[in-house]
Short mmCIF file of C-alpha atoms in Angstrom, two decimals:
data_model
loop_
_atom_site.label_atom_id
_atom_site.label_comp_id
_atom_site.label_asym_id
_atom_site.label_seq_id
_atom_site.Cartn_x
_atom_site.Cartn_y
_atom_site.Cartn_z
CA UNK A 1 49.55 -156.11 20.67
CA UNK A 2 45.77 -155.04 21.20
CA UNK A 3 42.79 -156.75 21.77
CA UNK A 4 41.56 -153.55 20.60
CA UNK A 5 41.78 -153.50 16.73
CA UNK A 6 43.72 -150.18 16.01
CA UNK A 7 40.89 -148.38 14.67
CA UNK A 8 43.10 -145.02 13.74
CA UNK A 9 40.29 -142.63 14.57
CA UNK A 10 37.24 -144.19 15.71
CA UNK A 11 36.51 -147.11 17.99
CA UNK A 12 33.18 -148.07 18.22
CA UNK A 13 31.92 -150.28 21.18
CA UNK A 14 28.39 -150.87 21.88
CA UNK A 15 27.11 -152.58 25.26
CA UNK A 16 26.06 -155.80 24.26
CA UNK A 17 29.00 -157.64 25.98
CA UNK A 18 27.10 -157.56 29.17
CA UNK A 19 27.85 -159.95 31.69
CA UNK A 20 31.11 -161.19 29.63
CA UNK A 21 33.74 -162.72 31.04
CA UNK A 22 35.28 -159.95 33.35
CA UNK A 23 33.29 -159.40 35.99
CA UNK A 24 33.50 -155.82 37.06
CA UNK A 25 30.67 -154.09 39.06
CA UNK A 26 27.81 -153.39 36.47
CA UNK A 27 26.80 -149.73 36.23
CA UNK A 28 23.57 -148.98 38.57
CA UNK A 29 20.98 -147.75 35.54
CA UNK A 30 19.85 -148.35 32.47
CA UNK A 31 21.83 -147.46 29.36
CA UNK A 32 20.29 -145.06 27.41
CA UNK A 33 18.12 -145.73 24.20
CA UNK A 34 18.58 -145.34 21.11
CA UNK A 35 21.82 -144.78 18.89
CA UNK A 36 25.13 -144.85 20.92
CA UNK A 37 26.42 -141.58 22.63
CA UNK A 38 29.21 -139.92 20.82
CA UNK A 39 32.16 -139.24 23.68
CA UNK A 40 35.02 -136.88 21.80
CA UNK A 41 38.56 -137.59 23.49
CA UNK A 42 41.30 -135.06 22.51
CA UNK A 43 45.02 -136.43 23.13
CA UNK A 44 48.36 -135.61 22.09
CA UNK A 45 49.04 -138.89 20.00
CA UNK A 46 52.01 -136.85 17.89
CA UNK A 47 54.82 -134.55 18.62
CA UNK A 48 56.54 -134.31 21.67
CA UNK A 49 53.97 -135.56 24.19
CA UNK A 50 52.98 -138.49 21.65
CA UNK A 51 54.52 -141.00 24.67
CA UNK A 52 52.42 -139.90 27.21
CA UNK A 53 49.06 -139.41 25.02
CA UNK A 54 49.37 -142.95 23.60
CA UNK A 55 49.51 -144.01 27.29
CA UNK A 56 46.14 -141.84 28.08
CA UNK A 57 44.61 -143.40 24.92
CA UNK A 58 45.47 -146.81 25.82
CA UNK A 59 43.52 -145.98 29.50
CA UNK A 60 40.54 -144.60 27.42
CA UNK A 61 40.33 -147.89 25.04
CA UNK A 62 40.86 -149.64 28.10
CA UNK A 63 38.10 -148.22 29.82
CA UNK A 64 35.48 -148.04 26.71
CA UNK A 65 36.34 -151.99 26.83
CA UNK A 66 35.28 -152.58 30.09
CA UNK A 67 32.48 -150.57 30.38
CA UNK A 68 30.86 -152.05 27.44
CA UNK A 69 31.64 -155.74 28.90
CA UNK A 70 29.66 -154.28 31.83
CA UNK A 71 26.53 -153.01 29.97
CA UNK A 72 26.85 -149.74 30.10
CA UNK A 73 25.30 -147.84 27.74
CA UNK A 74 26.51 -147.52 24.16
CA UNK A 75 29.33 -145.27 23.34
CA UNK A 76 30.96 -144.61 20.24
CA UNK A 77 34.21 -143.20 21.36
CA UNK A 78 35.54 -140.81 18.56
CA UNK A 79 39.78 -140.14 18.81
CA UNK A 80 41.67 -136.26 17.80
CA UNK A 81 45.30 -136.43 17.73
CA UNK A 82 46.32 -132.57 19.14
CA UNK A 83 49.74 -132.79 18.25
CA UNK A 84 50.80 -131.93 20.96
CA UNK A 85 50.16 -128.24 20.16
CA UNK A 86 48.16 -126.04 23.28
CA UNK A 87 46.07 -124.45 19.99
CA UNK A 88 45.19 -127.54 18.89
CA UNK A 89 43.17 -127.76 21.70
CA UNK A 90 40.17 -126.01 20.53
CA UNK A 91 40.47 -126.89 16.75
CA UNK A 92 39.68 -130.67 17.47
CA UNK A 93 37.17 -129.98 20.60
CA UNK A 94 35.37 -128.01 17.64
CA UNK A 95 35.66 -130.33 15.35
CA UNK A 96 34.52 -133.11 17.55
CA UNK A 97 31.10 -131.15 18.77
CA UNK A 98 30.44 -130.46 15.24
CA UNK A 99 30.95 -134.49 14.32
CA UNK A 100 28.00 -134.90 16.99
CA UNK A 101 30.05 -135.59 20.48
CA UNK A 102 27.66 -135.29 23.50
CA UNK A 103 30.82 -134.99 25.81
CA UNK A 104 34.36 -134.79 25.55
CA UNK A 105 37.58 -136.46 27.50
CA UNK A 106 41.29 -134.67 27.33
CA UNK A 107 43.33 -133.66 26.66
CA UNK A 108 46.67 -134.14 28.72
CA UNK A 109 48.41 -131.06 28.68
CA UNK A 110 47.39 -127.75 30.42
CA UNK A 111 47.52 -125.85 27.85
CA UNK A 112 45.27 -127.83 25.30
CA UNK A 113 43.06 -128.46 27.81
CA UNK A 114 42.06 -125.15 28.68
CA UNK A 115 42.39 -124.38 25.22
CA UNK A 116 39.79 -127.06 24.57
CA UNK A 117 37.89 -125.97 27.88
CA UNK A 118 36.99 -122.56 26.00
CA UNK A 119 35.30 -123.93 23.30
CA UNK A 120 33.34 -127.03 25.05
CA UNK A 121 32.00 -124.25 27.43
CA UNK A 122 30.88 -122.05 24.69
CA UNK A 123 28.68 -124.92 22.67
CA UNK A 124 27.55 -126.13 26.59
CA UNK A 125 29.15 -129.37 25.67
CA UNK A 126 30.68 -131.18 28.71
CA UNK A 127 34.42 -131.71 29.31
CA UNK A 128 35.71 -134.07 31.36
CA UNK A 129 39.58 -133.70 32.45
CA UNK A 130 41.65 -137.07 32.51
CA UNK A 131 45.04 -135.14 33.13
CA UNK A 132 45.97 -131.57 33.19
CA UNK A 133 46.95 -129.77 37.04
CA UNK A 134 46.83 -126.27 35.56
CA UNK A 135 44.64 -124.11 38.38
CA UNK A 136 42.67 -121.86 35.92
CA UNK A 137 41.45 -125.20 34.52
CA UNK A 138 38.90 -125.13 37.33
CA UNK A 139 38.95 -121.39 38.56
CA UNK A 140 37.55 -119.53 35.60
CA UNK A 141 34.28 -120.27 35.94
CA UNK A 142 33.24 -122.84 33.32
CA UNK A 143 30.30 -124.58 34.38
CA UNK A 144 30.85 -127.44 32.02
CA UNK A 145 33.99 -128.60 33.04
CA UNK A 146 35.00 -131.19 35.41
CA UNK A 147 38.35 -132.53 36.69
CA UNK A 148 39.24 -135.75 38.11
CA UNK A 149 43.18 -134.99 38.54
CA UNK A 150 44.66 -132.89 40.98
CA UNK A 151 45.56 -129.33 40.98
CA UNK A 152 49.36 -128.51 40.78
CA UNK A 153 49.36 -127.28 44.09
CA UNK A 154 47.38 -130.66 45.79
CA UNK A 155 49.97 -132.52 43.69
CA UNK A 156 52.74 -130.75 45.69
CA UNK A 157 51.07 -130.71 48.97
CA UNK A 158 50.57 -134.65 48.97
CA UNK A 159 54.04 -135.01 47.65
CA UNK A 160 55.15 -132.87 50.73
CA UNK A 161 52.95 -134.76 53.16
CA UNK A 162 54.66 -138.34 51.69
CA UNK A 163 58.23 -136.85 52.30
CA UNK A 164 57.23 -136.08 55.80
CA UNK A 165 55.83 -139.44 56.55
CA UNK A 166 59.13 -141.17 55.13
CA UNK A 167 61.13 -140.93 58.48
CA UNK A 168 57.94 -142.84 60.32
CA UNK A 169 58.05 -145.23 57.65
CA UNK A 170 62.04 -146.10 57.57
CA UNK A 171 62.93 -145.15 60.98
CA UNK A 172 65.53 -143.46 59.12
CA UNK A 173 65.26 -139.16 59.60
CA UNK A 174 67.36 -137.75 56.64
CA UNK A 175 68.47 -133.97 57.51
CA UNK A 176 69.08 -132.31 54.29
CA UNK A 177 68.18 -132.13 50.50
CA UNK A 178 69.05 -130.75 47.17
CA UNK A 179 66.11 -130.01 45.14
CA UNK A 180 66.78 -130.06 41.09
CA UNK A 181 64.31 -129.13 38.89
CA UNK A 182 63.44 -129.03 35.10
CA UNK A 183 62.97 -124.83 33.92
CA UNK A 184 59.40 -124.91 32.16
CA UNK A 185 56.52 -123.76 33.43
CA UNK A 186 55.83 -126.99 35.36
CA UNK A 187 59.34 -127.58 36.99
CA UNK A 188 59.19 -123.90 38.28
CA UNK A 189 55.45 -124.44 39.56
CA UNK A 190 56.54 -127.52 41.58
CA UNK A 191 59.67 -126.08 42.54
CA UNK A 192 57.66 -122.48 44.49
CA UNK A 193 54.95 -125.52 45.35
CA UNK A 194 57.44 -127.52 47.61
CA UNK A 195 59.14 -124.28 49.17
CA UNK A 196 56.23 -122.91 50.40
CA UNK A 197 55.00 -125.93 51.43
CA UNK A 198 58.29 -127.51 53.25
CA UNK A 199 57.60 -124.69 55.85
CA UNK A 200 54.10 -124.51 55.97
CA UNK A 201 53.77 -128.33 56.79
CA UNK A 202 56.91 -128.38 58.76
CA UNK A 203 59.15 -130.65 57.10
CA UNK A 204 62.41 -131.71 58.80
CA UNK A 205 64.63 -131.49 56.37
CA UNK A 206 66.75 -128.96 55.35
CA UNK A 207 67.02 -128.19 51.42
CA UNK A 208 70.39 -126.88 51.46
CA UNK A 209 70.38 -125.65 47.48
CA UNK A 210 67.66 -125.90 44.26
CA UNK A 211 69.36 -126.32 40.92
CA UNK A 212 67.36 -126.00 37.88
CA UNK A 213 68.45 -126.92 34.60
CA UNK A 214 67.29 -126.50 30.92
CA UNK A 215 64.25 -128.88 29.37
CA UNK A 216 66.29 -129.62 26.37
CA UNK A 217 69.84 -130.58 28.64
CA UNK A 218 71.32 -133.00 27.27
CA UNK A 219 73.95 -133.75 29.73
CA UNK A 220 73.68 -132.70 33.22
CA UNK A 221 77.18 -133.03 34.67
CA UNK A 222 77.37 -129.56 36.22
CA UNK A 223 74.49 -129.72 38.04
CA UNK A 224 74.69 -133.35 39.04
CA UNK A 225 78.60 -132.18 40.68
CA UNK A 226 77.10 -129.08 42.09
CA UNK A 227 74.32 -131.14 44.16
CA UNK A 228 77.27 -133.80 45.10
CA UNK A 229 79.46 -130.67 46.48
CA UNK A 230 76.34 -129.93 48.98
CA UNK A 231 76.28 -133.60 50.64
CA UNK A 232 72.69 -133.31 50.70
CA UNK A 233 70.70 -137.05 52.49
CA UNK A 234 68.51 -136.86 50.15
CA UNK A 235 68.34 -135.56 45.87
CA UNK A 236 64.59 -134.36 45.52
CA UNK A 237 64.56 -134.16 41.14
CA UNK A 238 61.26 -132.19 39.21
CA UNK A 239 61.75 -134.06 36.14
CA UNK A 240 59.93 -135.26 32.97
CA UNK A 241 61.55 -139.05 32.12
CA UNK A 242 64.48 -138.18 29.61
CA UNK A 243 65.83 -135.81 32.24
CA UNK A 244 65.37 -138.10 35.05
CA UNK A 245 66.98 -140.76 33.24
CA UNK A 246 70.06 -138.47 32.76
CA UNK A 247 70.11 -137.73 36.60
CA UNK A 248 70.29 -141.55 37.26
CA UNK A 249 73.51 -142.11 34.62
CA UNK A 250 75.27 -138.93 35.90
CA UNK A 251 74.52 -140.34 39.91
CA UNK A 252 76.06 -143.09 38.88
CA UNK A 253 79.18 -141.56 37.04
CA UNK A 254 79.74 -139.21 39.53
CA UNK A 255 79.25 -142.18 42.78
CA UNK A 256 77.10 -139.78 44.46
CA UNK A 257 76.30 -141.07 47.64
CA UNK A 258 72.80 -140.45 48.97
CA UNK A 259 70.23 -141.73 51.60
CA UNK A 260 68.08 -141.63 48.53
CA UNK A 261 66.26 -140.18 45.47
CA UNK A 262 62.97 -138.42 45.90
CA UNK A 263 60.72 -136.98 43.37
CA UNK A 264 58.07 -134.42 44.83
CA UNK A 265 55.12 -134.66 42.26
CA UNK A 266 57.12 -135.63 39.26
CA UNK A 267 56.14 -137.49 36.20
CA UNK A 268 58.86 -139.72 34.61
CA UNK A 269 60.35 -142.61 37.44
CA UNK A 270 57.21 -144.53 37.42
CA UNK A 271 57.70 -144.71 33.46
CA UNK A 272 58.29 -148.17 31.86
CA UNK A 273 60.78 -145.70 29.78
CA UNK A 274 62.54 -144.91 32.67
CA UNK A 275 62.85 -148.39 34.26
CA UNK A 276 64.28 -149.90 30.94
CA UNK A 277 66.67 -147.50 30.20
CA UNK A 278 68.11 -147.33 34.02
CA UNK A 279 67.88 -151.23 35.04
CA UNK A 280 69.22 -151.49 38.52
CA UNK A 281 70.29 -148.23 39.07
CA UNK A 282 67.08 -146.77 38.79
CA UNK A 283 66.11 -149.39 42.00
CA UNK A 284 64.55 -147.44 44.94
CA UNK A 285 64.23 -144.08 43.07
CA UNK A 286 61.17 -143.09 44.96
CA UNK A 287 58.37 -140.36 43.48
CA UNK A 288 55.19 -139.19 45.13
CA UNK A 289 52.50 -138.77 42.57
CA UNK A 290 48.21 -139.53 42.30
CA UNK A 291 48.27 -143.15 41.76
CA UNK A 292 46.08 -146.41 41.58
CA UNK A 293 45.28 -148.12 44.48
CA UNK A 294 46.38 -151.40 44.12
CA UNK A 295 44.38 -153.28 47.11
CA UNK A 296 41.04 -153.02 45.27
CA UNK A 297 40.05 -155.77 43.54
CA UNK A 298 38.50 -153.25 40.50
CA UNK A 299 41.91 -152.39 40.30
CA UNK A 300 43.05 -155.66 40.08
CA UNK A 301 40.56 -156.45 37.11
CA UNK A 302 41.92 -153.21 34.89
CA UNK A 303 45.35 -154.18 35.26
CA UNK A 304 44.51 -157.86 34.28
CA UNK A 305 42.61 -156.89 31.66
CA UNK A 306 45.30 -154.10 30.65
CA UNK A 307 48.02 -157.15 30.76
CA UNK A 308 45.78 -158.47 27.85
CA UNK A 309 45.45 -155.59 25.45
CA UNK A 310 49.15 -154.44 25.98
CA UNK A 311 51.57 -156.90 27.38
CA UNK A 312 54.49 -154.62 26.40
CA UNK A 313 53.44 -151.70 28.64
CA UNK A 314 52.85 -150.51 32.19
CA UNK A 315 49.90 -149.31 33.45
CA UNK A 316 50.23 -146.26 35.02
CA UNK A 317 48.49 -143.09 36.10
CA UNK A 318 48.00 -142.02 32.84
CA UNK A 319 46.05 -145.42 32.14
CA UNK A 320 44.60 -145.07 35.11
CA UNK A 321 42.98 -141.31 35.13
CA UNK A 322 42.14 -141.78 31.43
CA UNK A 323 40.26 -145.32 31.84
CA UNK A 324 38.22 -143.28 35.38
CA UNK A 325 37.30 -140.97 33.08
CA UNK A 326 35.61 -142.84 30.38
CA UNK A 327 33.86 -144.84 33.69
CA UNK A 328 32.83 -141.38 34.73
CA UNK A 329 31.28 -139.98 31.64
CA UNK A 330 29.58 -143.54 31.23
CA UNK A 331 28.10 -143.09 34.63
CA UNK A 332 26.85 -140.01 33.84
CA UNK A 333 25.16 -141.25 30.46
CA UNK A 334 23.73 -144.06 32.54
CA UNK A 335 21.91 -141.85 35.14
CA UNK A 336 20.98 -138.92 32.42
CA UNK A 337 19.57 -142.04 30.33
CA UNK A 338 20.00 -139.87 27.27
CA UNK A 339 22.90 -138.43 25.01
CA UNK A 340 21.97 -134.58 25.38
CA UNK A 341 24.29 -132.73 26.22
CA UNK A 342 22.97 -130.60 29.79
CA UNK A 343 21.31 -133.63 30.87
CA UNK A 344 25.03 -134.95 30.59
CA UNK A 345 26.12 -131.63 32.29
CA UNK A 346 23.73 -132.16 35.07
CA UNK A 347 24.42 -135.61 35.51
CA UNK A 348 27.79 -134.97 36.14
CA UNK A 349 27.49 -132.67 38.78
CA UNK A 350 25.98 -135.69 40.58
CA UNK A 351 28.70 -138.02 40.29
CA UNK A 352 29.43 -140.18 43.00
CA UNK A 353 31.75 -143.14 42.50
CA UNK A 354 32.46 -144.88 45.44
CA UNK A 355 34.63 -147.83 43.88
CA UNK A 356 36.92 -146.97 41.49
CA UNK A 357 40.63 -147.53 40.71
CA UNK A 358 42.87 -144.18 41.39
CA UNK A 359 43.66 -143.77 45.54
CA UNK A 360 41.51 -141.08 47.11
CA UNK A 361 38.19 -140.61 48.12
CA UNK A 362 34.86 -140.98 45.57
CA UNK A 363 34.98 -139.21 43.16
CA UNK A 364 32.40 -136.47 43.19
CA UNK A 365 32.83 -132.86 41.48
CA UNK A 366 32.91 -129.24 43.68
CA UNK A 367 31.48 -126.19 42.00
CA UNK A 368 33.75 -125.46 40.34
CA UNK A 369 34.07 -129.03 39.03
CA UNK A 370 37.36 -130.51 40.73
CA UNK A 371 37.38 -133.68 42.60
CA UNK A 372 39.33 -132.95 45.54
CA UNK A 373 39.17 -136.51 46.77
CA UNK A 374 42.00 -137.48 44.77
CA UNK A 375 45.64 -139.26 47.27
CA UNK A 376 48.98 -139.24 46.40
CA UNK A 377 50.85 -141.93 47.43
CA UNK A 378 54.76 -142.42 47.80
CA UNK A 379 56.39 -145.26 45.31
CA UNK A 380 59.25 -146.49 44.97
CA UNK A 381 61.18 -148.72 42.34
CA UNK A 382 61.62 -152.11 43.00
CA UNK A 383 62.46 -155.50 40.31
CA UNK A 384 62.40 -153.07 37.58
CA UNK A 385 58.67 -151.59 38.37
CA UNK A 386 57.07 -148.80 40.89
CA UNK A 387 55.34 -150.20 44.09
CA UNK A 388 53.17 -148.28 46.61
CA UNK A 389 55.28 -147.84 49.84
CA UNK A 390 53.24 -145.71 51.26
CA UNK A 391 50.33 -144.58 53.09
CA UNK A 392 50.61 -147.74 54.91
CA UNK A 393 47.33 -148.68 54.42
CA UNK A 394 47.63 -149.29 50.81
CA UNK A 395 51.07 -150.73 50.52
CA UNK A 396 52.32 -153.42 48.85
CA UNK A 397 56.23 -152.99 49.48
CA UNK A 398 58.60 -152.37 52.02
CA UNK A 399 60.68 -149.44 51.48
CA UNK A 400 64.43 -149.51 50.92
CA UNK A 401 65.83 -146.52 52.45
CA UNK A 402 68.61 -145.92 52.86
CA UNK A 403 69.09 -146.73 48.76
CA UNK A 404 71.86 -149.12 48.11
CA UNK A 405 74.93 -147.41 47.26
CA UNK A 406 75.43 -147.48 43.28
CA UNK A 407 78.70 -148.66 43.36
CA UNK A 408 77.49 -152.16 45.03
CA UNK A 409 74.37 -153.03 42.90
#
């Protein structure tokens, strides 16, 4: 269920909800005259990344909502499936710059978005990155890009830094770990991330093998027996959520017994997909990942007002970076005061949210148009649903380590 009607391509919301019923903090300037501004969002709504693009596009409807019950200026927020194809990428920025789109949001995956990157930066239209960690994204130059998601190697180095931090946390000091990891591009990033890392920062913890396994596995039995044969404290898995799922079922068939389950950076655990299909044994998984904070009361108001739209799903970091970057762009519109394009650019480069929902710093943009302000915090499952454990200062659960054994849940 929406509150949202499922307007297939376009959604149009105009500002003149101001001072509606939600009460989030109203944008500091004017919205901009005259007909709304066309914002161009690229997501992979088909094909095999179709799950986690309908997520992102549920965060951008979200977000168009809210700003427009704010009075922010007009938008008219225009939606490209890219099926989930990296090509795709620059086909439908193209084809949204040539419908009239003053900026664009997207587009998920690395590959499409640098892909899409190429041809924003060649008609100067502005790009603004909900999700994507690929490096070149932001180290190639393009002056009209701008990222509010971590680089692959930040996401690693936070994920490190929350491991670390677990023994001060438990009181419990695990002494060694298996890593597993998925074998596509990303698994193997991640995987080079955290063993470079685990000495630079000093971890610990011994990882005593690394196991990687095929994308398309369908049953991971060999490697599951290989990383029981180790006796490692701890299983740290680079997964996307099918595979993670089968690591939980195969734990569980095998009795593995572990101090606990770790994910360093990995999508997947914190998926309502995930929870579902592993009920209790999928309890005090934990993964380290850029998250919401869930202290702040602006928070507090998306996820109500997400609970609204979509009862039947989770709101997540993919919400959450998608709805920040439709309250980013409409920032930017709001202090440019027009739709053009390099005033957009411009504005941009100016950003400076100070309250907003994801943990980290405010978001502002570097030269070469990163926020580096983004956390990472350390979750864990708990009732069926990720909580923040950690950093303390934003966390709303205790965590359960050592994991209860599987055999007595």
């Amino acid at each position: 269920m929406t509150r949202n009607p499922a307007l297939d391509r376009r959604t149009i919301l105009k500002g003149a909800a101001a001072g509606a019923a939600l009460s989030i903090t109203p944008l500091r300037h004017v919205r901009a005259a005259g007909a709304p501004v066309k914002v161009g969002v690229l997501l992979p709504t088909s094909g095999v990344l179709a799950f986690l693009g309908q997520a992102c596009r549920r965060g951008i409807d979200l977000g168009a909502r809210m700003m427009a019950e704010s009075g922010a200026p007009a938008m008219e927020i225009l939606h490209v499936d890219t099926e989930s194809k990296a090509e795709q990428g620059r086909v439908a920025a193209e084809k949204l710059i040539r419908e009239g789109c003053s900026v664009l949001i997207g587009a998920f995956d690395s590959g499409t978005t640098i892909s899409a990157a190429q041809a924003a930066e060649a008609a100067k239209v502005p790009l603004v990155v909900n999700i994507a960690a690929a490096p070149q994204i932001t180290s190639q130059g393009f002056q009209y890009v701008f990222r509010n998601f971590p680089p692959g190697a930040t996401l690693v180095y936070n994920a490190v830094a929350r491991i670390k931090e677990l023994s001060s946390l438990t009181g419990v000091a695990p002494k060694t770990a298996v890593l597993m990891h998925v074998n596509d591009t990303f698994g193997h990033a991640v995987a080079k991330g955290v063993d470079i890392l685990w000495q630079k920062l000093g971890v610990p913890i011994e990882i005593v093998d690394t196991i990687s396994y095929s994308r398309s596995a369908k049953d991971l039995s060999v490697e599951i027996g290989r990383a029981k044969a180790a006796e490692p404290d701890i299983l740290m898995p680079v997964t996307r959520v099918n595979d993670a799922i089968l690591i939980v079922r195969e734990l569980v068939k095998q009795n593995v017994g572990l101090l606990g389950v770790i994910g360093p950076g990995s999508p997947g655990p914190y998926e309502k997909a995930f929870t579902d299909a592993t009920g209790k044994y999928g309890d005090e998984y934990m993964d380290c990942v850029p998250w919401y904070d869930p202290t702040r009361d602006k928070t507090k108001r998306a996820i109500a007002a997400f609970a609204d739209d979509y009862p039947d799903q989770r709101f997540e970091l993919n919400v959450g970076f998608s709805y920040e970057a439709v309250e980013i762009v409409a920032d930017a519109i709001a202090r440019a005061g027009t739709g053009e394009p390099q005033a957009l650019q411009a504005a941009l480069r100016e950003t400076n949210l100070q309250d907003h929902i994801m943990y980290g710093g405010p978001i502002t943009f570097d030269e070469t148009g990163q926020n580096t302000n983004i956390g990472g915090v350390l979750l864990q499952n708990q009732g069926g649903a990720p909580q923040v454990i950690g950093p303390a200062e934003i966390a709303v659960a205790k965590p359960v380590f050592p994991m209860t054994p599987f055999a007595e849940r």
